[in-house]
mmCIF file of C-alpha atoms in Angstrom:
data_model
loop_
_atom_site.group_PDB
_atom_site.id
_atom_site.type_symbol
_atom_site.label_atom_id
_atom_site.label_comp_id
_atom_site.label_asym_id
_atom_site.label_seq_id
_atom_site.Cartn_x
_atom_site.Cartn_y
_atom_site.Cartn_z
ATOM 1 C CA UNK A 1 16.332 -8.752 16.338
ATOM 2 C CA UNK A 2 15.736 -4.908 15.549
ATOM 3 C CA UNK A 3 18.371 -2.911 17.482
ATOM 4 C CA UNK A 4 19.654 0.649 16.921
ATOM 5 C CA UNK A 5 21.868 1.179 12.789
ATOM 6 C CA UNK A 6 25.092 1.444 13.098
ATOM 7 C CA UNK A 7 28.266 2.924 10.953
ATOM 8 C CA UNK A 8 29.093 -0.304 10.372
ATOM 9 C CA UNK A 9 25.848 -1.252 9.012
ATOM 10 C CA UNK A 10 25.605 1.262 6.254
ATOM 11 C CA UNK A 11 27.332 -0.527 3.280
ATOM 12 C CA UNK A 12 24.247 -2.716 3.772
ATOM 13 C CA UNK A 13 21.402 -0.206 4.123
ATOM 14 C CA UNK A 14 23.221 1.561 1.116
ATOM 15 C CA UNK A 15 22.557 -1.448 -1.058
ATOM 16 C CA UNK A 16 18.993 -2.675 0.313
ATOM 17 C CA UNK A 17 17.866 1.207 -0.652
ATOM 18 C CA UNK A 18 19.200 0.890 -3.993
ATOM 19 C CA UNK A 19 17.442 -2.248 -4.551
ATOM 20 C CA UNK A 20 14.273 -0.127 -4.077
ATOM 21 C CA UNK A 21 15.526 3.406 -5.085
ATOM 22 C CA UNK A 22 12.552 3.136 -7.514
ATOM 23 C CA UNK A 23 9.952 3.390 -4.608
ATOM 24 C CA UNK A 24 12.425 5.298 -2.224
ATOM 25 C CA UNK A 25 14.764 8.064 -3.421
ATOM 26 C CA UNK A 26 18.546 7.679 -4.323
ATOM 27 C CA UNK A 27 20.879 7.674 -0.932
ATOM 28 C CA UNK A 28 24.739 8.380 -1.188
ATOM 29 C CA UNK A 29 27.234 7.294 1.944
ATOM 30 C CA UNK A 30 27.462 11.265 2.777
ATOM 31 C CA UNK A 31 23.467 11.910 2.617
ATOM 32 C CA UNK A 32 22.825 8.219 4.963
ATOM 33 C CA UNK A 33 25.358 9.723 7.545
ATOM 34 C CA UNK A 34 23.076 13.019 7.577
ATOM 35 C CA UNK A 35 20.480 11.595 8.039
ATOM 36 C CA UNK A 36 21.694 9.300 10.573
ATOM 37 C CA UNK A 37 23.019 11.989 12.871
ATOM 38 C CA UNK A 38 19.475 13.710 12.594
ATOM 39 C CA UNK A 39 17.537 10.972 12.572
ATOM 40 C CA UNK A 40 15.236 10.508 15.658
ATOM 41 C CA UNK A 41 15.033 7.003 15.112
ATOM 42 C CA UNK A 42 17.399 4.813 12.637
ATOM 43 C CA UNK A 43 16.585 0.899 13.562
ATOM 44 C CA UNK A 44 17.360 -2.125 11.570
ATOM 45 C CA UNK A 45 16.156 -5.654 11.401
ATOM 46 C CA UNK A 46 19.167 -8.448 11.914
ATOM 47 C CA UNK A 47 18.091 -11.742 10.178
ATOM 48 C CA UNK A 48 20.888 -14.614 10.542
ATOM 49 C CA UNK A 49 23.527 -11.887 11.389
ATOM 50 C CA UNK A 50 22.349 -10.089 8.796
ATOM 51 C CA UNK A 51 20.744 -6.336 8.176
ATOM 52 C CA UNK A 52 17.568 -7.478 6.458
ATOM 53 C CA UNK A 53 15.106 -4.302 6.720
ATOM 54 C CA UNK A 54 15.816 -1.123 8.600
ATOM 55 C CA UNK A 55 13.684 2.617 8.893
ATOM 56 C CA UNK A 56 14.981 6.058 9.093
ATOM 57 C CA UNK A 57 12.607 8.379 10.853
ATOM 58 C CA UNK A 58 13.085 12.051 11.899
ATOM 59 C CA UNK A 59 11.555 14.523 14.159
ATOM 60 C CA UNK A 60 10.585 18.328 13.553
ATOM 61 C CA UNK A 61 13.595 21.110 13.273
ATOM 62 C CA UNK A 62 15.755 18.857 11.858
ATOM 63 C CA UNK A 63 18.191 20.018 8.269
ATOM 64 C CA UNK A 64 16.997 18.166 5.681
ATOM 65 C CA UNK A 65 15.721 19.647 2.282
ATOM 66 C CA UNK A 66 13.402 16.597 1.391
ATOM 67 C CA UNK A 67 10.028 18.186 -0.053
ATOM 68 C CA UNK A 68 8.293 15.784 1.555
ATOM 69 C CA UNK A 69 9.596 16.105 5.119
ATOM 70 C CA UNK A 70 9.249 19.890 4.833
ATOM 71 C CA UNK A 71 5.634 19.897 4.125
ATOM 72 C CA UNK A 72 5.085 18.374 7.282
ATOM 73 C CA UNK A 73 7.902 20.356 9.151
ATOM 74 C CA UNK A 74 6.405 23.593 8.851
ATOM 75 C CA UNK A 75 2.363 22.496 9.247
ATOM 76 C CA UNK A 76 2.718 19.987 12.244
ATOM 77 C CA UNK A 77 5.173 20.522 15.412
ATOM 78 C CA UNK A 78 4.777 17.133 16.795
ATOM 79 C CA UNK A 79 5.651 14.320 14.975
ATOM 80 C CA UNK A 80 8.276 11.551 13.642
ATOM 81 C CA UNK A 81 8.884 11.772 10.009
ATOM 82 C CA UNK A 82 9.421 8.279 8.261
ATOM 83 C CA UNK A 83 12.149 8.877 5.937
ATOM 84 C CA UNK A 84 12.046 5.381 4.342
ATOM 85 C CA UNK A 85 11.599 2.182 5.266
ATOM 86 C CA UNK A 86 12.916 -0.657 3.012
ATOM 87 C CA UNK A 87 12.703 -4.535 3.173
ATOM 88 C CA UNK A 88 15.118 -6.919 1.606
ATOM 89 C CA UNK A 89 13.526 -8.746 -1.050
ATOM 90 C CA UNK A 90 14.039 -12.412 0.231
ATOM 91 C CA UNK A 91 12.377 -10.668 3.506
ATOM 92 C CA UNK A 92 8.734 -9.627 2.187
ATOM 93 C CA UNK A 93 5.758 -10.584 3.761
ATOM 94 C CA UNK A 94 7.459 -11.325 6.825
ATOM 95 C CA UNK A 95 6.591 -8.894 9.440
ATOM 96 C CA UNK A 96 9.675 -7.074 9.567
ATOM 97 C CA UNK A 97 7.966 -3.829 7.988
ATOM 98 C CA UNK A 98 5.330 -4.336 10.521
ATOM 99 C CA UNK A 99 8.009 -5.362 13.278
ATOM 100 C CA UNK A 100 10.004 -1.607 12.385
ATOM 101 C CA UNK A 101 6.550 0.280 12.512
ATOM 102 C CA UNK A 102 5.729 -1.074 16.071
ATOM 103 C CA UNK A 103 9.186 -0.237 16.648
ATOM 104 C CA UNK A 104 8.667 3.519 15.907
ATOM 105 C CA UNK A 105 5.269 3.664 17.764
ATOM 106 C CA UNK A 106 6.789 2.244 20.936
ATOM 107 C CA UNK A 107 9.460 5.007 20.639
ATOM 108 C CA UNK A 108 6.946 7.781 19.759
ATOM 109 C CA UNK A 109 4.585 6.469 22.326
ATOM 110 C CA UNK A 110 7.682 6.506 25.305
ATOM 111 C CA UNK A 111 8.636 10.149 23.669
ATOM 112 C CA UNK A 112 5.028 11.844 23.695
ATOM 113 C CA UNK A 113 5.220 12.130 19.844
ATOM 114 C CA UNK A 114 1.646 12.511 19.139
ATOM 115 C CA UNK A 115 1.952 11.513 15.711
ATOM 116 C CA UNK A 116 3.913 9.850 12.806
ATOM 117 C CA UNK A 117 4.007 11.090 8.943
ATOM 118 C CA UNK A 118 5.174 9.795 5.847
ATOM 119 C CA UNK A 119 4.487 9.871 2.127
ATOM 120 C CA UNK A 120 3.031 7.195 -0.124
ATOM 121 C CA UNK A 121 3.792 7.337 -3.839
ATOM 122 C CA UNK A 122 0.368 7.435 -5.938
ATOM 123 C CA UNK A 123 2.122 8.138 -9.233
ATOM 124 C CA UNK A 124 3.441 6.179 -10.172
ATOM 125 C CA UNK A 125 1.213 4.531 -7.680
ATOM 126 C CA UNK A 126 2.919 1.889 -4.923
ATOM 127 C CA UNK A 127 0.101 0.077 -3.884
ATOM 128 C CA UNK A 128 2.115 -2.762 -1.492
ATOM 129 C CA UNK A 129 2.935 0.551 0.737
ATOM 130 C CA UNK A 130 -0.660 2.471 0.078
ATOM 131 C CA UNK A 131 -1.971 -0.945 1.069
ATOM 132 C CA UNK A 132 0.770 -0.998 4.089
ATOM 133 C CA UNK A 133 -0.233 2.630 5.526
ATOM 134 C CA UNK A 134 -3.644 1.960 5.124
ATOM 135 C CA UNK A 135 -3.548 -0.669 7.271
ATOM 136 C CA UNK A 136 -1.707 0.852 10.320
ATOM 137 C CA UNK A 137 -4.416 3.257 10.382
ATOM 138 C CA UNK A 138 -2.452 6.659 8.325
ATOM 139 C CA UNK A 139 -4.842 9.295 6.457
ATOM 140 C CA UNK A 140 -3.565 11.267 3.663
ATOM 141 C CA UNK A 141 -3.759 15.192 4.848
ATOM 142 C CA UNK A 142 -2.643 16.231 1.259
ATOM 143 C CA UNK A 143 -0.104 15.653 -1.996
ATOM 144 C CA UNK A 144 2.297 16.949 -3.936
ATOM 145 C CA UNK A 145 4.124 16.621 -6.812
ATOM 146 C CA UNK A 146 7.734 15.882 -6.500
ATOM 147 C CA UNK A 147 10.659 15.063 -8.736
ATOM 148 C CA UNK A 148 10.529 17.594 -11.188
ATOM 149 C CA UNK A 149 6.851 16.454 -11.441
ATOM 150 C CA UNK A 150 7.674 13.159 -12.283
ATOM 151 C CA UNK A 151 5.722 11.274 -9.369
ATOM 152 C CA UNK A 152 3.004 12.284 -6.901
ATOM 153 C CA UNK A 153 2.718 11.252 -3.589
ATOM 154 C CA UNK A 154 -0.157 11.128 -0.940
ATOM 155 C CA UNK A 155 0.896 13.088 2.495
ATOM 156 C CA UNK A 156 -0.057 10.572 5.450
ATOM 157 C CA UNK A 157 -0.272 10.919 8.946
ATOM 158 C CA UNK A 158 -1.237 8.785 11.746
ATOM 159 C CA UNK A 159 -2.483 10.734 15.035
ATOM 160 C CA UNK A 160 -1.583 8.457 17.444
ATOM 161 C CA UNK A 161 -3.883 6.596 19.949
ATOM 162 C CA UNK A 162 -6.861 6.984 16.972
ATOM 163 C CA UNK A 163 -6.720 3.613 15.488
ATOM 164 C CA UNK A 164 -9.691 2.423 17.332
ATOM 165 C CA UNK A 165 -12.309 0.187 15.699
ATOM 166 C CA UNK A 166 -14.924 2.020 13.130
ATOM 167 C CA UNK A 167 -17.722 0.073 15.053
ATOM 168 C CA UNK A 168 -17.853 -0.357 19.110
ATOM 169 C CA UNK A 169 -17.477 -3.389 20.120
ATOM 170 C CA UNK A 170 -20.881 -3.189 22.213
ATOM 171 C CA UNK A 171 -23.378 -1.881 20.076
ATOM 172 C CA UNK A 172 -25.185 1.411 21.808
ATOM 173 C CA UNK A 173 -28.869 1.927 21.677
ATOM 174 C CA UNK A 174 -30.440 2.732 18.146
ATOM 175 C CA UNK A 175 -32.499 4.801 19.381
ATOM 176 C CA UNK A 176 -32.776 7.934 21.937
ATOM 177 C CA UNK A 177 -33.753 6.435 25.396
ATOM 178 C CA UNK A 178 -37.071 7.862 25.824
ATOM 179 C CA UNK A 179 -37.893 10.099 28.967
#
């Protein structure tokens, strides 16, 4: 069931984001409630009664000094920032990253969001989540370096409505008709 994070949930999305602070970023209580009250969407996966995945995604104008969001915050005035979007171990490779992300188009697509952004480590390179955004049809628009240089990251975005098929479906003529 994904419904709407709560206070109450916290304690658990602290600990499932320090399981993968590694390919997220360090979260304190006082930073999650932040973000929480700025957050555009903040949804979580309940497995068994219990908070198994959840994603933090925010819109433009919003305080937060995260390089990463900022890039996009002052290029692009219409889109949904995905903060972070973490899985419970015992939980991967069962839809419930897929489950959040159709989530989060569903609310961009009833709010006229025309697009939604995040960032992809590429070094140290996270291929399950290059693999991940690949797949849901997001093209990197740039990098940076972040942490003190310590990792890079690929800058994705995914415009919206513009995941249709490389090849029609019905294949038009070769050729010019002639006249």
């Amino acid at each position: 069931m994904i419904r709407d994070a709560a206070p109450s949930d916290f304690a658990r999305i602290l600990e499932l984001n320090s399981a993968w602070e590694h390919v997220t970023s360090p979260l304190d209580l006082a930073s999650l409630r932040h973000l929480h009250d700025h957050s555009a969407s903040h949804r979580v996966v309940q497995v068994n009664g219990d908070v198994a995945a959840f994603l933090l995604a925010i819109g433009p104008g919003m305080p937060y000094d995260s390089p990463n969001y900022r890039y996009f915050d002052v290029g692009v005035s219409d889109f949904v920032y995905i903060d972070r979007v973490v899985v419970a171990r015992e939980h991967q490779r069962a839809g419930l990253g897929d489950a959040l992300y159709d989530d989060l188009t569903a609310f961009a697509h009833r709010h006229g969001v025309a697009r939604l952004v995040c960032e992809v480590d590429i070094e140290p390179h996270n291929a399950a989540s290059d693999t991940f955004h690949a797949r849901r049809g997001f093209v990197e628009v740039g990098t940076q370096p972040v942490a003190g240089g310590s990792k890079r990251v690929s800058l994705r975005e995914w415009a919206l409505g513009t995941n249709a098929p490389a090849v029609p479906e019905t294949p038009g003529p070769t050729e010019p008709a002639s006249r």
